[in-house]
């Protein structure tokens, strides 16, 4: 099955502590049904100092469930994703506007 949300997509969070926040997907984990979104679901991780980097408490984006994310369409609103065949290509489209992503 083709992925509805992919790396680089602009999404909005639908549920949880970061509800309403927007960001870009940096990583998708289809087996776990999760994605890492830039600036969303931030946790503090402790990093030991090394020769190349200063240690300390670093904010890291943690994975969030795909069911809590929705694609942002051209109008800036959350939309569902559909699939259709244009010519010989299968393309994703925004259900609200109908335009291809």
GROMACS .gro file of C-alpha atoms in nm:
model
  101
    1UNK     CA    1   0.000   0.000   0.000
    2UNK     CA    2   0.129   0.346  -0.085
    3UNK     CA    3   0.212   0.581   0.201
    4UNK     CA    4  -0.032   0.864   0.265
    5UNK     CA    5   0.230   1.068   0.453
    6UNK     CA    6   0.589   1.086   0.335
    7UNK     CA    7   0.917   1.251   0.432
    8UNK     CA    8   0.907   1.623   0.353
    9UNK     CA    9   0.528   1.659   0.388
   10UNK     CA   10   0.394   1.954   0.587
   11UNK     CA   11   0.158   1.818   0.855
   12UNK     CA   12  -0.054   1.935   1.149
   13UNK     CA   13  -0.096   1.745   1.476
   14UNK     CA   14  -0.458   1.643   1.545
   15UNK     CA   15  -0.431   1.505   1.900
   16UNK     CA   16  -0.201   1.503   2.202
   17UNK     CA   17   0.002   1.763   2.388
   18UNK     CA   18   0.114   1.931   2.064
   19UNK     CA   19  -0.234   1.955   1.910
   20UNK     CA   20  -0.250   2.226   1.643
   21UNK     CA   21   0.127   2.251   1.587
   22UNK     CA   22   0.260   2.227   1.232
   23UNK     CA   23   0.589   2.091   1.106
   24UNK     CA   24   0.765   1.895   0.837
   25UNK     CA   25   0.811   1.518   0.849
   26UNK     CA   26   1.181   1.433   0.879
   27UNK     CA   27   1.149   1.054   0.910
   28UNK     CA   28   0.875   0.793   0.862
   29UNK     CA   29   0.873   0.451   1.028
   30UNK     CA   30   0.601   0.249   0.848
   31UNK     CA   31   0.652  -0.071   1.052
   32UNK     CA   32   0.590   0.119   1.378
   33UNK     CA   33   0.320   0.339   1.217
   34UNK     CA   34   0.504   0.649   1.343
   35UNK     CA   35   0.678   0.959   1.207
   36UNK     CA   36   0.921   1.217   1.342
   37UNK     CA   37   0.800   1.573   1.286
   38UNK     CA   38   1.031   1.872   1.320
   39UNK     CA   39   0.944   2.079   1.630
   40UNK     CA   40   0.673   1.842   1.757
   41UNK     CA   41   0.675   1.595   2.050
   42UNK     CA   42   1.003   1.733   2.187
   43UNK     CA   43   1.179   1.547   2.470
   44UNK     CA   44   1.500   1.636   2.655
   45UNK     CA   45   1.779   1.386   2.605
   46UNK     CA   46   2.110   1.393   2.794
   47UNK     CA   47   2.422   1.381   2.578
   48UNK     CA   48   2.768   1.297   2.704
   49UNK     CA   49   3.040   1.539   2.600
   50UNK     CA   50   3.276   1.422   2.326
   51UNK     CA   51   3.571   1.568   2.139
   52UNK     CA   52   3.351   1.699   1.863
   53UNK     CA   53   3.041   1.815   2.053
   54UNK     CA   54   2.950   1.982   2.378
   55UNK     CA   55   2.741   1.762   2.606
   56UNK     CA   56   2.429   1.862   2.797
   57UNK     CA   57   2.054   1.846   2.772
   58UNK     CA   58   1.945   1.843   2.409
   59UNK     CA   59   1.589   1.876   2.279
   60UNK     CA   60   1.507   1.588   2.041
   61UNK     CA   61   1.190   1.532   1.835
   62UNK     CA   62   1.039   1.195   1.927
   63UNK     CA   63   0.816   0.978   1.702
   64UNK     CA   64   0.443   1.050   1.691
   65UNK     CA   65   0.171   0.815   1.566
   66UNK     CA   66   0.064   0.865   1.204
   67UNK     CA   67  -0.302   0.860   1.306
   68UNK     CA   68  -0.244   1.186   1.497
   69UNK     CA   69  -0.112   1.366   1.187
   70UNK     CA   70  -0.293   1.522   0.891
   71UNK     CA   71  -0.150   1.672   0.574
   72UNK     CA   72  -0.173   2.051   0.534
   73UNK     CA   73  -0.327   2.156   0.201
   74UNK     CA   74  -0.264   2.474  -0.003
   75UNK     CA   75  -0.514   2.667   0.212
   76UNK     CA   76  -0.325   2.577   0.533
   77UNK     CA   77  -0.598   2.346   0.663
   78UNK     CA   78  -0.579   1.978   0.759
   79UNK     CA   79  -0.690   1.741   0.486
   80UNK     CA   80  -0.720   1.370   0.423
   81UNK     CA   81  -0.517   1.209   0.145
   82UNK     CA   82  -0.662   1.015  -0.145
   83UNK     CA   83  -0.511   0.832  -0.441
   84UNK     CA   84  -0.605   0.846  -0.808
   85UNK     CA   85  -0.449   0.745  -1.136
   86UNK     CA   86  -0.349   1.025  -1.375
   87UNK     CA   87  -0.230   0.874  -1.701
   88UNK     CA   88  -0.009   0.588  -1.591
   89UNK     CA   89   0.095   0.748  -1.258
   90UNK     CA   90  -0.070   0.690  -0.921
   91UNK     CA   91  -0.076   1.028  -0.744
   92UNK     CA   92  -0.179   1.151  -0.400
   93UNK     CA   93  -0.437   1.430  -0.379
   94UNK     CA   94  -0.586   1.648  -0.107
   95UNK     CA   95  -0.949   1.554  -0.043
   96UNK     CA   96  -1.048   1.912   0.050
   97UNK     CA   97  -0.918   2.088  -0.264
   98UNK     CA   98  -0.883   1.793  -0.502
   99UNK     CA   99  -0.542   1.905  -0.625
  100UNK     CA  100  -0.247   1.670  -0.656
  101UNK     CA  101   0.025   1.679  -0.391
   0.00000   0.00000   0.00000
